[in-house]
């Protein structure tokens, strides 16, 4: 039977491309806030025995998590055969260790919370660092698709003589995969984080790459400080103004403008989070993964 897709986000572009590609029927959800701030949810479609796909990218997760869980719980309660989530950006993956005594390891807690109310999840390049796979923290099938081949394709079409730069060891997995697919050289820097908005990044040794276009590649751009510090070093060193590529462009506060002001030539992201920098479309990648997970459920 045709799966039902519920898009919970305002920006409908990616969800619409996915539902067309997988042949899902779009279902409307009535959702609003009561005057006291509580959430009201109502499906206006019969869900009994249907596979239900929820679509919501999880930037701003604290605002979205409770309505998402209520929606998933309501769908199960109304008899859905399965309830899956497509979240192109999966939040809470960076707190993957107790760095200071007493801290919550929220990557694990968030994964448990989602696992308890969903049958499967599909996402794009989650920040896997100290957990080496989603299956270590999720109790449900949790599928990660990778944007590297599409990022590499964008680079091959858009940049001559690219030099890929990863700002820290955590970015190695993304930079190495993109560099391999784009057949470009790469280097990885060292980052020291002193606070949410304060980072130091080592100076790139780029003497042998003069004449190349530096391309900074990272999974997440949040405050933009990681990109900004690296851009400053490159510009000071007389390199060309770099292109910054992020899989997930969160851009807290003025991050996008701050990165441009620091000297970026261009900022490019995939469309996991809707933003003016989106230039790499992941709809086919996500659709293939959702089709595959549905065929197995
Ligand atoms: C963390 O290690 C990630 O890979 C990114 O480097 C980080 O999230 C970037 O954060 P910000 O833009 O705040 O420097």
Short mmCIF file of C-alpha atoms and ligand atoms in Angstrom, two decimals:
data_model
loop_
_atom_site.label_atom_id
_atom_site.label_comp_id
_atom_site.label_asym_id
_atom_site.label_seq_id
_atom_site.Cartn_x
_atom_site.Cartn_y
_atom_site.Cartn_z
CA UNK A 1 0.00 0.00 0.00
CA UNK A 2 1.14 3.57 -0.75
CA UNK A 3 3.05 5.02 2.25
CA UNK A 4 1.78 8.25 3.80
CA UNK A 5 4.15 11.19 4.23
CA UNK A 6 3.68 13.95 6.79
CA UNK A 7 5.92 16.99 6.35
CA UNK A 8 6.27 18.86 9.63
CA UNK A 9 8.61 21.59 8.40
CA UNK A 10 7.59 24.86 6.75
CA UNK A 11 10.03 24.47 3.92
CA UNK A 12 8.49 21.81 1.75
CA UNK A 13 10.97 21.56 -1.16
CA UNK A 14 13.00 18.53 -0.12
CA UNK A 15 10.01 16.65 1.34
CA UNK A 16 8.04 17.23 -1.86
CA UNK A 17 10.87 15.87 -4.01
CA UNK A 18 11.16 12.80 -1.77
CA UNK A 19 7.45 12.05 -1.67
CA UNK A 20 7.22 12.29 -5.47
CA UNK A 21 10.24 10.01 -5.93
CA UNK A 22 8.99 7.33 -3.53
CA UNK A 23 5.33 7.55 -4.58
CA UNK A 24 4.04 8.47 -1.11
CA UNK A 25 0.69 10.13 -0.48
CA UNK A 26 0.94 13.46 1.32
CA UNK A 27 -1.07 13.66 4.55
CA UNK A 28 -1.88 16.92 6.32
CA UNK A 29 -1.34 17.30 10.03
CA UNK A 30 -3.20 19.89 12.03
CA UNK A 31 -0.69 21.32 14.48
CA UNK A 32 -0.91 24.43 16.60
CA UNK A 33 0.03 25.87 19.97
CA UNK A 34 -2.56 26.36 22.65
CA UNK A 35 -2.41 29.79 24.30
CA UNK A 36 -0.40 28.25 27.15
CA UNK A 37 2.25 26.98 24.73
CA UNK A 38 1.22 23.32 24.69
CA UNK A 39 1.03 21.52 21.33
CA UNK A 40 -2.19 20.33 19.64
CA UNK A 41 -1.91 17.63 16.97
CA UNK A 42 -4.56 16.00 14.78
CA UNK A 43 -4.34 13.74 11.73
CA UNK A 44 -7.23 14.16 9.31
CA UNK A 45 -6.48 10.86 7.52
CA UNK A 46 -7.08 7.23 8.45
CA UNK A 47 -3.69 5.81 9.42
CA UNK A 48 -4.70 2.25 10.32
CA UNK A 49 -2.27 -0.31 8.85
CA UNK A 50 -0.42 2.35 6.85
CA UNK A 51 3.31 3.02 6.76
CA UNK A 52 3.71 6.60 7.93
CA UNK A 53 6.79 8.68 7.13
CA UNK A 54 7.42 11.82 9.18
CA UNK A 55 9.72 14.39 7.55
CA UNK A 56 11.41 17.00 9.74
CA UNK A 57 14.97 18.21 9.76
CA UNK A 58 16.12 18.59 13.36
CA UNK A 59 17.94 21.90 13.62
CA UNK A 60 16.43 23.76 16.59
CA UNK A 61 15.80 20.34 18.16
CA UNK A 62 14.44 21.52 21.51
CA UNK A 63 11.61 23.35 19.74
CA UNK A 64 10.83 20.37 17.51
CA UNK A 65 11.42 17.26 19.62
CA UNK A 66 8.23 17.24 21.69
CA UNK A 67 5.83 17.92 18.78
CA UNK A 68 7.71 15.28 16.76
CA UNK A 69 7.40 12.67 19.49
CA UNK A 70 3.69 13.48 20.01
CA UNK A 71 3.13 13.07 16.26
CA UNK A 72 4.92 9.72 16.18
CA UNK A 73 3.04 8.51 19.28
CA UNK A 74 -0.30 9.65 17.85
CA UNK A 75 0.39 7.84 14.56
CA UNK A 76 1.12 4.60 16.41
CA UNK A 77 -1.91 5.10 18.63
CA UNK A 78 -4.07 5.56 15.52
CA UNK A 79 -2.97 2.17 14.21
CA UNK A 80 -0.14 2.97 11.76
CA UNK A 81 1.69 -0.18 10.66
CA UNK A 82 5.04 1.63 10.98
CA UNK A 83 6.25 5.14 11.74
CA UNK A 84 9.59 6.26 10.31
CA UNK A 85 11.41 9.58 10.39
CA UNK A 86 13.36 11.30 7.64
CA UNK A 87 15.48 13.93 9.37
CA UNK A 88 18.06 15.24 6.91
CA UNK A 89 19.90 16.85 9.83
CA UNK A 90 20.08 14.83 13.04
CA UNK A 91 20.77 17.00 16.07
CA UNK A 92 22.45 16.22 19.37
CA UNK A 93 25.21 14.10 17.88
CA UNK A 94 28.13 16.19 19.08
CA UNK A 95 27.78 15.58 22.83
CA UNK A 96 29.06 12.03 22.43
CA UNK A 97 31.09 11.79 25.60
CA UNK A 98 31.04 12.99 29.20
CA UNK A 99 33.72 15.65 28.74
CA UNK A 100 33.23 16.95 32.29
CA UNK A 101 31.93 14.96 35.23
CA UNK A 102 28.17 15.07 35.63
CA UNK A 103 27.38 15.91 31.99
CA UNK A 104 24.51 14.26 30.13
CA UNK A 105 25.65 12.34 27.04
CA UNK A 106 22.77 13.76 25.03
CA UNK A 107 23.61 11.93 21.80
CA UNK A 108 22.73 8.69 23.59
CA UNK A 109 19.67 10.09 25.37
CA UNK A 110 18.28 11.66 22.19
CA UNK A 111 18.82 8.44 20.22
CA UNK A 112 16.97 6.47 22.93
CA UNK A 113 14.10 8.94 22.90
CA UNK A 114 13.69 8.64 19.11
CA UNK A 115 14.17 4.85 19.16
CA UNK A 116 11.33 4.49 21.66
CA UNK A 117 8.77 6.10 19.38
CA UNK A 118 9.90 5.32 15.82
CA UNK A 119 10.42 2.20 13.73
CA UNK A 120 13.24 3.56 11.59
CA UNK A 121 15.16 6.72 10.80
CA UNK A 122 16.99 8.03 7.74
CA UNK A 123 19.44 10.92 7.99
CA UNK A 124 22.40 12.51 6.21
CA UNK A 125 25.99 12.44 7.51
CA UNK A 126 25.32 12.43 11.25
CA UNK A 127 28.24 13.68 13.35
CA UNK A 128 29.71 10.27 14.13
CA UNK A 129 32.95 10.70 15.98
CA UNK A 130 33.22 8.84 19.25
CA UNK A 131 30.21 6.65 18.35
CA UNK A 132 31.38 4.97 15.18
CA UNK A 133 27.91 4.10 13.85
CA UNK A 134 24.27 5.00 14.51
CA UNK A 135 23.57 1.39 15.44
CA UNK A 136 25.70 1.90 18.57
CA UNK A 137 23.17 4.35 19.98
CA UNK A 138 19.86 3.63 18.16
CA UNK A 139 17.73 0.56 18.88
CA UNK A 140 15.94 0.85 15.51
CA UNK A 141 17.27 0.72 11.94
CA UNK A 142 18.97 4.12 11.61
CA UNK A 143 20.37 4.75 8.15
CA UNK A 144 22.98 7.40 7.36
CA UNK A 145 23.40 8.47 3.74
CA UNK A 146 26.50 10.33 2.64
CA UNK A 147 26.66 13.58 0.73
CA UNK A 148 30.36 13.20 -0.21
CA UNK A 149 29.81 12.03 -3.84
CA UNK A 150 27.44 14.95 -4.54
CA UNK A 151 29.74 17.47 -2.87
CA UNK A 152 32.60 16.09 -4.99
CA UNK A 153 30.45 16.43 -8.11
CA UNK A 154 29.73 20.08 -7.23
CA UNK A 155 33.45 20.75 -6.77
CA UNK A 156 34.37 19.07 -10.05
CA UNK A 157 31.83 21.17 -11.93
CA UNK A 158 32.56 24.46 -10.15
CA UNK A 159 36.23 24.72 -9.16
CA UNK A 160 39.51 24.38 -11.01
CA UNK A 161 42.51 23.19 -9.01
CA UNK A 162 40.70 22.56 -5.72
CA UNK A 163 42.62 21.95 -2.48
CA UNK A 164 40.36 20.50 0.19
CA UNK A 165 40.95 21.48 3.80
CA UNK A 166 39.36 19.89 6.86
CA UNK A 167 39.50 22.20 9.90
CA UNK A 168 39.89 19.42 12.48
CA UNK A 169 40.48 15.72 12.86
CA UNK A 170 36.71 15.13 13.13
CA UNK A 171 36.32 16.43 9.59
CA UNK A 172 38.82 13.90 8.23
CA UNK A 173 36.13 11.37 7.30
CA UNK A 174 34.18 13.91 5.21
CA UNK A 175 37.18 15.63 3.64
CA UNK A 176 38.90 12.38 2.73
CA UNK A 177 35.74 10.97 1.11
CA UNK A 178 35.06 14.16 -0.87
CA UNK A 179 38.72 14.47 -1.94
CA UNK A 180 38.81 10.88 -3.15
CA UNK A 181 35.62 11.27 -5.18
CA UNK A 182 36.75 14.66 -6.57
CA UNK A 183 40.30 13.38 -7.20
CA UNK A 184 41.67 16.41 -5.36
CA UNK A 185 44.44 16.80 -2.75
CA UNK A 186 43.47 17.42 0.86
CA UNK A 187 44.93 18.36 4.21
CA UNK A 188 43.45 18.33 7.72
CA UNK A 189 44.17 20.91 10.45
CA UNK A 190 44.03 20.70 14.24
CA UNK A 191 41.36 22.51 16.19
CA UNK A 192 41.28 23.38 19.88
CA UNK A 193 37.90 24.36 21.24
CA UNK A 194 37.96 26.77 24.20
CA UNK A 195 34.20 27.36 24.34
CA UNK A 196 31.00 27.32 22.26
CA UNK A 197 32.18 30.33 20.26
CA UNK A 198 35.93 30.23 20.72
CA UNK A 199 38.15 27.93 18.69
CA UNK A 200 41.76 27.92 17.55
CA UNK A 201 42.71 26.21 14.32
CA UNK A 202 46.30 25.37 13.34
CA UNK A 203 47.92 27.20 10.42
CA UNK A 204 47.61 25.23 7.19
CA UNK A 205 50.88 24.33 5.49
CA UNK A 206 49.87 25.34 2.03
CA UNK A 207 53.12 26.49 0.40
CA UNK A 208 53.09 23.65 -2.11
CA UNK A 209 49.45 24.40 -3.02
CA UNK A 210 49.76 28.06 -4.07
CA UNK A 211 47.61 28.60 -7.15
CA UNK A 212 45.00 26.11 -5.88
CA UNK A 213 41.55 27.18 -4.66
CA UNK A 214 41.19 26.27 -0.97
CA UNK A 215 37.89 24.59 -0.14
CA UNK A 216 37.05 24.14 3.53
CA UNK A 217 34.86 21.11 4.12
CA UNK A 218 33.06 20.38 7.39
CA UNK A 219 29.93 18.49 8.35
CA UNK A 220 28.28 21.24 10.42
CA UNK A 221 28.54 25.03 10.27
CA UNK A 222 27.04 26.36 13.49
CA UNK A 223 28.57 29.56 14.89
CA UNK A 224 30.89 29.62 11.86
CA UNK A 225 33.93 30.14 14.12
CA UNK A 226 35.71 27.03 12.82
CA UNK A 227 35.40 28.29 9.25
CA UNK A 228 36.26 31.89 10.23
CA UNK A 229 39.50 30.97 12.02
CA UNK A 230 40.61 28.85 9.06
CA UNK A 231 39.69 31.53 6.52
CA UNK A 232 41.72 34.11 8.50
CA UNK A 233 44.82 31.89 8.43
CA UNK A 234 44.52 31.26 4.69
CA UNK A 235 44.00 34.92 3.85
CA UNK A 236 46.91 35.97 6.10
CA UNK A 237 49.02 33.41 4.30
CA UNK A 238 48.23 34.94 0.93
CA UNK A 239 46.10 32.05 -0.34
CA UNK A 240 43.02 32.66 -2.50
CA UNK A 241 39.82 33.43 -0.61
CA UNK A 242 38.39 29.99 0.17
CA UNK A 243 35.08 28.36 -0.63
CA UNK A 244 33.39 26.97 2.51
CA UNK A 245 31.31 23.82 2.16
CA UNK A 246 29.16 22.43 4.97
CA UNK A 247 26.88 19.44 4.76
CA UNK A 248 24.55 21.00 7.33
CA UNK A 249 24.30 24.80 7.43
CA UNK A 250 22.84 25.67 10.83
CA UNK A 251 24.25 29.22 10.84
CA UNK A 252 23.48 30.36 14.40
CA UNK A 253 22.87 34.11 14.71
CA UNK A 254 24.89 36.00 12.05
CA UNK A 255 27.21 33.09 11.23
CA UNK A 256 26.64 33.21 7.47
CA UNK A 257 27.42 36.94 7.22
CA UNK A 258 30.34 36.61 9.63
CA UNK A 259 31.90 33.91 7.42
CA UNK A 260 31.48 36.06 4.30
CA UNK A 261 32.89 39.06 6.18
CA UNK A 262 35.93 37.01 7.25
CA UNK A 263 36.80 36.58 3.57
CA UNK A 264 35.01 33.52 2.21
CA UNK A 265 34.66 33.58 -1.55
CA UNK A 266 31.43 31.60 -1.29
CA UNK A 267 29.55 29.41 1.21
CA UNK A 268 27.89 26.27 -0.11
CA UNK A 269 25.69 23.79 1.74
CA UNK A 270 23.45 20.82 0.94
CA UNK A 271 19.70 21.24 1.38
CA UNK A 272 19.40 19.30 4.66
CA UNK A 273 18.50 22.66 6.27
CA UNK A 274 16.84 25.27 4.07
CA UNK A 275 19.19 28.25 3.55
CA UNK A 276 20.27 30.65 0.82
CA UNK A 277 23.60 28.79 0.60
CA UNK A 278 21.95 25.49 -0.47
CA UNK A 279 23.52 24.40 -3.76
CA UNK A 280 23.67 20.62 -3.46
CA UNK A 281 20.40 18.73 -3.67
CA UNK A 282 20.12 15.47 -1.72
CA UNK A 283 16.57 14.49 -2.68
CA UNK A 284 17.56 11.48 -4.81
CA UNK A 285 19.95 10.20 -2.16
CA UNK A 286 17.29 10.42 0.56
CA UNK A 287 14.57 8.95 -1.65
CA UNK A 288 16.68 5.88 -2.46
CA UNK A 289 17.37 5.30 1.26
CA UNK A 290 13.69 5.67 2.22
CA UNK A 291 12.58 3.29 -0.55
CA UNK A 292 15.12 0.78 0.67
CA UNK A 293 14.11 0.97 4.32
CA UNK A 294 10.41 0.70 3.44
CA UNK A 295 11.05 -2.38 1.30
CA UNK A 296 12.56 -4.06 4.36
CA UNK A 297 9.99 -2.95 6.95
C1 LIG B 1 32.40 19.67 15.25
O1 LIG B 1 33.46 19.13 15.49
C2 LIG B 1 31.90 19.83 13.85
O2 LIG B 1 32.49 18.93 12.97
C3 LIG B 1 32.08 21.26 13.35
O3 LIG B 1 33.44 21.51 13.15
C4 LIG B 1 31.52 22.24 14.31
O4 LIG B 1 30.22 21.90 14.66
C5 LIG B 1 31.55 23.65 13.75
O5 LIG B 1 31.03 24.50 14.70
P1 LIG B 1 31.16 26.08 14.59
O6 LIG B 1 30.58 26.48 13.26
O7 LIG B 1 30.34 26.58 15.75
O8 LIG B 1 32.60 26.42 14.72
#
